[in-house]
XYZ file of C-alpha atoms in Angstrom:
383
model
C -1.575 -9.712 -7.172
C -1.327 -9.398 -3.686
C -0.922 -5.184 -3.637
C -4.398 -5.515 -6.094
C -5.880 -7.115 -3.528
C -4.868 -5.162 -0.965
C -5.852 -2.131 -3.354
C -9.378 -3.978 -3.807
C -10.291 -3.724 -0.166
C -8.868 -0.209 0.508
C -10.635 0.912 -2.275
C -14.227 -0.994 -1.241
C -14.043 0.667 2.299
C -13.466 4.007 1.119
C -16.085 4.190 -1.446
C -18.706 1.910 1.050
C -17.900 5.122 3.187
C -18.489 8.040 0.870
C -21.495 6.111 -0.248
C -22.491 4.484 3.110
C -22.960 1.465 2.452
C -21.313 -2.269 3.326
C -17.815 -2.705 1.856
C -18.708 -5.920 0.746
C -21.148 -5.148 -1.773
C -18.708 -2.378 -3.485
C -15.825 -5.075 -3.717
C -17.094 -6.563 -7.261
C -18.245 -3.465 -9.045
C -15.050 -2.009 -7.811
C -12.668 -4.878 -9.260
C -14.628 -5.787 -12.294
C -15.205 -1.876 -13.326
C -11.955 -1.289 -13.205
C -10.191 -4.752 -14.149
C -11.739 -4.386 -17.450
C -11.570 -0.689 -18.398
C -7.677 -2.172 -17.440
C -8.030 -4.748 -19.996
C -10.256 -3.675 -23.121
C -9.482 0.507 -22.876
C -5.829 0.595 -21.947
C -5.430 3.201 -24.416
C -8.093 5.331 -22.499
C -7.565 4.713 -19.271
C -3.418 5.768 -19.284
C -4.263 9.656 -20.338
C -7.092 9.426 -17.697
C -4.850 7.653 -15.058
C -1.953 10.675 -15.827
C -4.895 13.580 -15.110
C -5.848 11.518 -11.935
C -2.459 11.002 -10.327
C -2.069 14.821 -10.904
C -5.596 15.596 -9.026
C -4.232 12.500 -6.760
C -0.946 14.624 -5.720
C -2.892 17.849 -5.190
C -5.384 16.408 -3.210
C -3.099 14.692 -1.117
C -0.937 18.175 -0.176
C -4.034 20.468 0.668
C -5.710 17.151 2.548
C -2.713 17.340 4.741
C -2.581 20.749 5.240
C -6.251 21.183 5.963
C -6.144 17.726 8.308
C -3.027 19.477 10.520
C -5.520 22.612 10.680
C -7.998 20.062 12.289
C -5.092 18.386 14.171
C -3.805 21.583 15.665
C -7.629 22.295 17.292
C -7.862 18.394 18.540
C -4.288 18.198 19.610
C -4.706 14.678 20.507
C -2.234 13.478 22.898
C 0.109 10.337 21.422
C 2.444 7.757 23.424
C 5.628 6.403 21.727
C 6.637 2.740 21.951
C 9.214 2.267 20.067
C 9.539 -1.629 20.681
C 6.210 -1.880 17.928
C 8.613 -0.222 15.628
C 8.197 -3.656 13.224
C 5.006 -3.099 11.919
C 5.590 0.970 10.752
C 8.777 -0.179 9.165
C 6.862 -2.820 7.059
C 4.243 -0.580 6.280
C 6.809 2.018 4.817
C 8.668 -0.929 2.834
C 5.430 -1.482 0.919
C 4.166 1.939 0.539
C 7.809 2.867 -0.944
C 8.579 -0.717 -2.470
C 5.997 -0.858 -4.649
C 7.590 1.721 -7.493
C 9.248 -1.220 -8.539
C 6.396 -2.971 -10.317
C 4.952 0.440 -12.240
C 8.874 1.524 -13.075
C 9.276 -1.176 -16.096
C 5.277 0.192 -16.984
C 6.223 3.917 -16.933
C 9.796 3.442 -18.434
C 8.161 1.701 -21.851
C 6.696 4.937 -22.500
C 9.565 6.792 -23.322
C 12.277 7.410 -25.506
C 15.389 5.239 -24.696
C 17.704 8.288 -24.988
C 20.762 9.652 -21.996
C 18.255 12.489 -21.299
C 14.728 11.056 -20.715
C 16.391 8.403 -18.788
C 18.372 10.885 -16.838
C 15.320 12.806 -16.617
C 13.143 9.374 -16.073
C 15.750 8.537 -13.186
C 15.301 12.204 -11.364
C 11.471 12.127 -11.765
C 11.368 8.785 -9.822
C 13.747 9.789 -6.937
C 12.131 13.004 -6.759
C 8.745 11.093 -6.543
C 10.006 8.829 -3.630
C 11.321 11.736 -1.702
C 8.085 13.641 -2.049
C 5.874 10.489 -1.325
C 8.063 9.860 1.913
C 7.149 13.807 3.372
C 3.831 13.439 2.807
C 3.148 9.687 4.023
C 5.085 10.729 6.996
C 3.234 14.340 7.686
C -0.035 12.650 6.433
C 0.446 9.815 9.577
C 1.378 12.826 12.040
C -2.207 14.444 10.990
C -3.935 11.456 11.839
C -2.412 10.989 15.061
C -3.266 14.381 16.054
C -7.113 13.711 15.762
C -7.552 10.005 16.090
C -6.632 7.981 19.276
C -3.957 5.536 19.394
C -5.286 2.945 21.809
C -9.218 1.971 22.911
C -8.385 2.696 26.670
C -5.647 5.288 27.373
C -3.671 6.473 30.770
C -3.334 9.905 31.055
C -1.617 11.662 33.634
C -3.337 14.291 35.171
C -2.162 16.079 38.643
C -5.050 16.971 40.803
C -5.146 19.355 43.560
C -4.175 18.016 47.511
C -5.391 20.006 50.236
C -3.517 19.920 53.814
C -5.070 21.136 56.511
C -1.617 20.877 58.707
C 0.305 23.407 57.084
C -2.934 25.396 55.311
C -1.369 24.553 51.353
C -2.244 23.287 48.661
C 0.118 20.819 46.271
C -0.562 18.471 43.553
C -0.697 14.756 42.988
C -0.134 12.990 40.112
C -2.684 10.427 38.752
C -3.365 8.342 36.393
C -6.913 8.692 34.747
C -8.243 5.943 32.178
C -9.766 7.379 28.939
C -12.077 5.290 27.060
C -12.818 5.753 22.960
C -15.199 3.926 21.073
C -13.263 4.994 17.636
C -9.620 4.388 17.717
C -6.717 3.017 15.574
C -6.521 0.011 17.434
C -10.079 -0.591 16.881
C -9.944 -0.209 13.584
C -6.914 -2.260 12.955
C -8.461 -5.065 14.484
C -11.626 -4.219 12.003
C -9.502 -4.709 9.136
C -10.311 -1.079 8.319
C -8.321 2.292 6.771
C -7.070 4.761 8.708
C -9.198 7.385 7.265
C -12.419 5.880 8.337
C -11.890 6.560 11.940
C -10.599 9.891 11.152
C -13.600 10.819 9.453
C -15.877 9.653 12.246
C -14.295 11.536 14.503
C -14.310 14.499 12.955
C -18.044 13.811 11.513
C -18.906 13.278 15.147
C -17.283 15.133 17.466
C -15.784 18.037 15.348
C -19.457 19.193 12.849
C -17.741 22.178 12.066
C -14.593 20.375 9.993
C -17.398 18.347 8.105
C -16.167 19.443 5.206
C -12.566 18.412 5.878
C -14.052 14.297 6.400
C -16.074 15.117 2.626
C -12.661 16.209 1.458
C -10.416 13.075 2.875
C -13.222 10.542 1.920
C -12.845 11.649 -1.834
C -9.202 12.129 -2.071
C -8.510 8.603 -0.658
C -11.647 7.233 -3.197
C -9.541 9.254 -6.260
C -6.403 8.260 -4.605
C -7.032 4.205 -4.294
C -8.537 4.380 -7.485
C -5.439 5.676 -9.530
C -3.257 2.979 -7.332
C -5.330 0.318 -8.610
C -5.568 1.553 -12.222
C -1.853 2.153 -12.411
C -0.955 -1.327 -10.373
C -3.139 -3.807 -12.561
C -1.597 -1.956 -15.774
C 1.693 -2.724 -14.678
C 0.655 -6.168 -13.655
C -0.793 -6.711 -17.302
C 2.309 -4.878 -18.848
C 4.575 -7.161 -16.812
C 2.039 -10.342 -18.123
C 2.734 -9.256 -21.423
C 6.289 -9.182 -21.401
C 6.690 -12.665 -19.928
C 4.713 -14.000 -22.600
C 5.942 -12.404 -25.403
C 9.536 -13.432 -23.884
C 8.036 -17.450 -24.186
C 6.333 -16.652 -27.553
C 8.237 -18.153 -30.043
C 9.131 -21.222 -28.396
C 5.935 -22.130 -27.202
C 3.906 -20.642 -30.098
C 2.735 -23.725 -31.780
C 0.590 -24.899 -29.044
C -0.767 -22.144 -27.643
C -1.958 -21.361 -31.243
C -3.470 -25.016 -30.784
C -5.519 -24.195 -27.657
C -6.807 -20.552 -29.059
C -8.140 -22.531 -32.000
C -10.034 -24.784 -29.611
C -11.336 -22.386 -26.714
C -12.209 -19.293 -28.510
C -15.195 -18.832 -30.751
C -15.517 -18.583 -34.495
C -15.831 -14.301 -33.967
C -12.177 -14.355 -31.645
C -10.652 -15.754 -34.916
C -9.188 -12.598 -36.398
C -7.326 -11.721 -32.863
C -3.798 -12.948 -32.542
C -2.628 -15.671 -30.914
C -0.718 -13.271 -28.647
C -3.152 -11.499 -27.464
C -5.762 -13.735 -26.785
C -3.378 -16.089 -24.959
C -2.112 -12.583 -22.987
C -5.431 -10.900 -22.172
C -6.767 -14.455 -20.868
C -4.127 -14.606 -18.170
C -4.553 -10.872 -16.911
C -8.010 -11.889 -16.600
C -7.313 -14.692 -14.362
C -5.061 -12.645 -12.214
C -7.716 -10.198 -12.025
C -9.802 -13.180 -10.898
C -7.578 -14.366 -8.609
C -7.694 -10.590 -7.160
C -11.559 -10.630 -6.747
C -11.747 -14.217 -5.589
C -9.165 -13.577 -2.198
C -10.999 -10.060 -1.808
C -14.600 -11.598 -1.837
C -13.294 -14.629 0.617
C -11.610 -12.207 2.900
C -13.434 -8.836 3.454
C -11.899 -7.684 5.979
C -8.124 -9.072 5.863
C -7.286 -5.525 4.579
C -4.388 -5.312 7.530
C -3.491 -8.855 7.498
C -2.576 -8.994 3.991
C -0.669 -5.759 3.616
C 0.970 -6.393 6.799
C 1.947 -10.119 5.871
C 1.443 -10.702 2.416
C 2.315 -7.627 0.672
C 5.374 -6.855 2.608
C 6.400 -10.239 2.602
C 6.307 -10.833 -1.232
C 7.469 -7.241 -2.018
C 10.124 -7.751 -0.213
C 11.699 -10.752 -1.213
C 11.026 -9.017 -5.029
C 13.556 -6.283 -4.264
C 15.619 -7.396 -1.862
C 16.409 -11.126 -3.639
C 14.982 -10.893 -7.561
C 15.297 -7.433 -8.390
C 19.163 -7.568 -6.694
C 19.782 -11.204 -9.359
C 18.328 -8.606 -12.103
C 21.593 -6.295 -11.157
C 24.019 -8.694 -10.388
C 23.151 -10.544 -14.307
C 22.962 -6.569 -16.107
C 26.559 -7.014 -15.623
C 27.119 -10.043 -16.807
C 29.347 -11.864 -19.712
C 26.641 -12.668 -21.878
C 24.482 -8.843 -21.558
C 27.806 -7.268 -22.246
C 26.708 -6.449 -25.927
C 24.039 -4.846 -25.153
C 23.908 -1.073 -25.188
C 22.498 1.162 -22.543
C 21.590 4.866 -22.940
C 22.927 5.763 -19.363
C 25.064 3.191 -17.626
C 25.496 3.617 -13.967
C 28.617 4.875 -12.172
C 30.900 1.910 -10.745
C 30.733 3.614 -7.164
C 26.649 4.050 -7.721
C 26.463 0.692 -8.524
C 27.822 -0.995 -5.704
C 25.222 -0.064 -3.968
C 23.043 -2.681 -4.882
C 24.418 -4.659 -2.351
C 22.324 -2.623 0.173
C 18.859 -4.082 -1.353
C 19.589 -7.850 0.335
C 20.617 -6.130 3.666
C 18.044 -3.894 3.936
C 15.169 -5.477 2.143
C 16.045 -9.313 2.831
C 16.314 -8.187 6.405
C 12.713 -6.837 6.704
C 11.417 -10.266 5.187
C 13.378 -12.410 7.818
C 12.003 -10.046 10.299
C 8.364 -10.352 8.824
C 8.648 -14.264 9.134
C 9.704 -13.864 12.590
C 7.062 -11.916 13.973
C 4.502 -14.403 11.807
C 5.748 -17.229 13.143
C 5.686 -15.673 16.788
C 2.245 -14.382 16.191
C 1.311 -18.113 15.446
C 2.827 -19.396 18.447
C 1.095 -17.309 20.723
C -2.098 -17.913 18.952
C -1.528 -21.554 19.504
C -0.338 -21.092 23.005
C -3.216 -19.013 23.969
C -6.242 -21.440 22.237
C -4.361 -24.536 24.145
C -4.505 -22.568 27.423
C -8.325 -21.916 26.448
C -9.366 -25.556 25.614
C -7.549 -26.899 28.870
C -9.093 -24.098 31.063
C -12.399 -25.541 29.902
C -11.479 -28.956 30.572
């Protein structure tokens, strides 16, 4: 829920931008449209969705390529802090993490043989490799063309005359640079990336006007497949817990179809009534936080996303392992079994993943502290 909301706001502020128009006007027709073309054409929309993460991919390569041709004539100078190394390694938690929630989707879809899941297996880590290139590359371009910081210090060295020995040297200075459209603005906005990056080049750089058209629909095509392919996962996963609780809790949810669905609903299943009425409320749930919170686009991927994906991989998905190996799954049969030495690798997923949540909590409950510290400070300086 919390990547579809995340998902929800990307989404509104890239097609507010290609339409230009307020973000907050495009967040229900974007959820609803969607959310139901989700729920009532899932047959349609998974064909579509495959042709659109295709375009998606393609898009995303010559975007890059064409945004370091842009880069290369901007060449904007960057700074490197590595102590605000927190928040990048978050970032790339969720923006990698997240194949764990559409895996399960894609993986119903074929045939439980050793080949397609070898194959399944090399597609995946082959998608995760090439995903990691291009997120990386694709934050290089952006760096080369947008501004890091509001008000930078760059060093210059200006020309010294002295009259005493007839020479001239150089002395280094600092000289403060002010931009109206930077990353740090637009953090604190709640906004993309890609919006200042078109501005920029919109504004400064006419010429590459084509190359802001070309990002603004990629990331429109781009957010839109994320969201299509998230929410059916989301609904798949819905499905499967309910179906799991079916036959023991059958009887009365029967009951409670028969009482809060019409006369015409009659002929639908139990099942799926009971099913698509809970993807429905997620998607509620999805539009309702989105509406409330317009521009929490940052604060919720930063905090909410990472946080929950997270502790998914790093604590429930690693339980998942641990109990595939267990006494009572034993009978089971599985088409390609992993290696003992592949395995025990698992154990990396609470190290790695458990550590970025502890690390996430940190930070928030620093960030609150400060907040606190600075609105006491405030109140008694008024006093």
């Amino acid at each position: 829920v919390s990547i579809g909301i995340s998902y929800v706001l990307a989404g509104s502020e890239a097609y507010a931008a290609l339409l230009h128009t307020s973000h907050i006007y495009v967040i229900p027709v974007f959820t609803w449209t969607l959310s139901l073309s989700i729920l009532l054409a899932q047959v349609i929309i998974q064909p579509i969705t495959s042709l659109l993460t295709l375009l998606k991919g393609i898009l995303l390569i010559i975007t890059v390529a064409v945004t370091f041709v842009v880069g290369s004539e901007v060449h904007q100078e960057t700074t490197n802090d590595f102590t605000q190394i927190g928040k990048p390694f978050l970032m790339g938690t969720v923006a990698l993490g997240g194949i764990v929630n559409v895996m399960p989707f894609i993986f119903s879809e074929i045939s439980h043989n050793k080949t397609q899941v070898m194959w399944f297996r090399r597609v995946v880590l082959g998608g995760l490799a090439t995903c990691t290139v291009l997120n990386v590359l694709w934050c290089w371009a952006v760096l080369e063309i947008v501004p890091q910081m509001a008000v930078e210090s760059v060093l210059e060295e200006r020309p010294l005359n002295t009259s005493v020995v007839r020479m001239e040297t150089t002395l280094p200075t600092h000289t403060f640079i002010y931009s109206n459209i930077s990353l740090e603005d637009s953090e604190k906005a709640g906004e993309i990336a890609t919006i200042p990056l078109t501005k920029i080049i919109t504004q400064r750089y006419r010429r590459f006007s084509w190359v802001a058209e070309l990002i603004q629909i990629f990331i429109t095509i781009s957010i839109t497949v994320s969201f299509l392919v998230m929410g059916s996962a989301m609904k798949h996963t819905i499905d499967g817990l309910l179906n799991a609780h079916w036959k023991a809790n059958a009887g009365w949810l029967v009951r409670i179809q028969a009482r809060i669905l019409p006369q015409s609903f009659q002929s639908c299943t139990a099942r799926s009534a009971t099913s698509g009425f809970v993807s429905f409320l997620a998607f509620g749930i999805i539009f309702v936080v989105s509406a409330c919170d317009p521009k929490g686009f940052v604060i919720i991927l930063d905090k909410v996303v990472s946080f929950s994906l997270n502790t998914e991989v790093g604590f429930f998905i690693f339980l998942m392992l641990r109990a595939s190996r267990s006494e009572r799954l034993k009978h089971l049969t599985v088409p390609l079994p992993a290696r003992e030495k592949l395995f025990r690798l698992h154990w990396l997923l609470p190290v790695y993943f458990l550590f970025a949540v502890a690390y996430d909590v940190s930070q928030s409950l620093l960030d609150i502290s400060k907040s606190l510290s600075h609105s006491l400070h405030t109140n008694t300086s008024l006093l």
